[in-house]
Amino acid sequence: MLVNSKHYRSIWVKDNDKRVIQTIDQSKLPHYFEISDLKTSDDVIHAIKEMTLRGAPLIGVAASYGIYLAALEAKSETVDIVSFEKFVNTKANELKSTRPTAVNLFWGIDQTLKAISKYNTIDEKINASFNCANKLANDDIESCRKIGGFGLKIIEDIKKSKSSDIVNILTHCNAGWLACIDYGTATSPIYTAHEKGIKVHVWVEETRPRNQGASLTAWELGQTGIPHTIITDNAGGYVLQKGLVDLVIVGSDRTTCTGDVCNKIGTYKTALAAKDNDIPFYAAFPSSSIDWTLKNGLNEIPIEERDAEEVKFIQGKYKNEIVKVLLTPQDSPAKNFGFDVTPSRLVTGIITERGICEANEKSIRELFPEK
Ligand code: MRU
């Protein structure tokens, strides 16, 4: 994606230094565009925990690079293959404990450990982890590009059926290129439609408490010149009810094989309002976000609970500095649930790299028969 007309991915290997991984510090956006260096597996662990990098597909790829950095560290800190493997496995477990909900995290780590396990020497294992992380990054880009192509058809069909020539799309949180490696999931069909000359306008729900919609999605859309309007999360129902939305597209952090979609907190309320107003509600994600072991999203998906301070304070820019201010009575307790589950019955369809299907086990497995 372009930032000030220069192409970026959300994560990459530093030019001329394969031992450094670079990312965009999302905690500074939209005010400052800063690049962070990840030099150790602990840097990756910290970045995922503190959400300087975030979004399910990006977390999965970053964790894979985290295993690669752990393998480099293991080479300098250990003496034999047994202690090398012990070191890498300890870091893998630490990476897995950073965030519980996005299944891509566990998928990315397991893919990388599997790639390493095929080789016998330390240098071969390091190479395997590096190649695996690069492959996961490239595969994610390709998946998101394909999601854009499949989702475009939905937007084109809506355009044909409307008298006005603008298609209004509502999204929640940031399922854009920052959350992935490029293109995004929910945003990929929007970018593709825009490139094809279809007029789109995006309603961006702010997505309290971390405001990924207001700060990240709005910034991304602005960089690409796509008309958009930020609304409070509470206004989502209103715009759906007033006929101001043609289509809802969100991302997902973990979807069961039965089509229950777990996504950023607030998605469920948006899905309910979409259903009540007969507005199509799609979830777009690569298959790395599908948890093939789970059937009941509500009972089985672990929901991250984050620090209550994220609810009580809000971050913004004041006199060129990024500051946090207290919103609530100092002593009032707060709860910070990170995600919710939208049951499959509220989901019109899911958009994946293999195509679009209904949100049920039969349709999902038809797209992915090997699973
Ligand atoms: O907590 P975050 O910011 O890592 O949340 C993840 C998300 O951005 C979303 O829920 C997103 O819509 C799905 S990931 C493309």
Short mmCIF file of C-alpha atoms and ligand atoms in Angstrom, two decimals, residues 51 54-57 59 99 172-175 179-180 185 212 251-253 263-264 304 339, ligand 1:
data_model
loop_
_atom_site.label_atom_id
_atom_site.label_comp_id
_atom_site.label_asym_id
_atom_site.label_seq_id
_atom_site.Cartn_x
_atom_site.Cartn_y
_atom_site.Cartn_z
CA MET A 51 -0.06 -3.67 20.08
CA ARG A 54 -1.61 -5.75 15.63
CA GLY A 55 -4.27 -7.38 13.46
CA ALA A 56 -4.63 -11.14 13.20
CA PRO A 57 -2.74 -11.85 9.94
CA ILE A 59 0.42 -11.02 14.32
CA ARG A 99 -2.49 -12.59 22.89
CA HIS A 172 -15.42 -1.97 12.14
CA CYS A 173 -11.93 -1.85 13.64
CA ASN A 174 -8.98 -2.11 11.27
CA ALA A 175 -9.00 -5.06 8.92
CA ALA A 179 -3.57 -5.50 10.13
CA CYS A 180 -2.31 -7.81 7.38
CA THR A 185 -9.06 -8.33 4.43
CA GLN A 212 -8.35 1.17 15.41
CA GLY A 251 -12.42 -8.93 9.35
CA SER A 252 -11.98 -11.81 11.78
CA ASP A 253 -9.46 -12.91 14.35
CA ASN A 263 -13.82 -10.11 15.68
CA LYS A 264 -13.05 -6.89 17.53
CA GLU A 304 -8.92 -11.47 25.32
CA PHE A 339 -13.46 -9.35 21.07
O1 MRU B 1 -6.88 -6.14 18.80
P1 MRU B 1 -6.47 -5.96 17.39
O2 MRU B 1 -6.35 -4.56 16.94
O3 MRU B 1 -5.28 -6.82 17.03
O4 MRU B 1 -7.73 -6.54 16.67
C1 MRU B 1 -7.71 -7.26 15.59
C2 MRU B 1 -8.39 -6.56 14.52
O5 MRU B 1 -7.86 -5.62 13.98
C3 MRU B 1 -9.66 -6.98 14.11
O6 MRU B 1 -10.54 -7.52 14.89
C4 MRU B 1 -9.80 -7.10 12.68
O7 MRU B 1 -11.02 -6.63 12.31
C5 MRU B 1 -9.55 -8.49 12.18
S1 MRU B 1 -7.87 -8.79 11.79
C6 MRU B 1 -7.73 -8.30 10.10
#
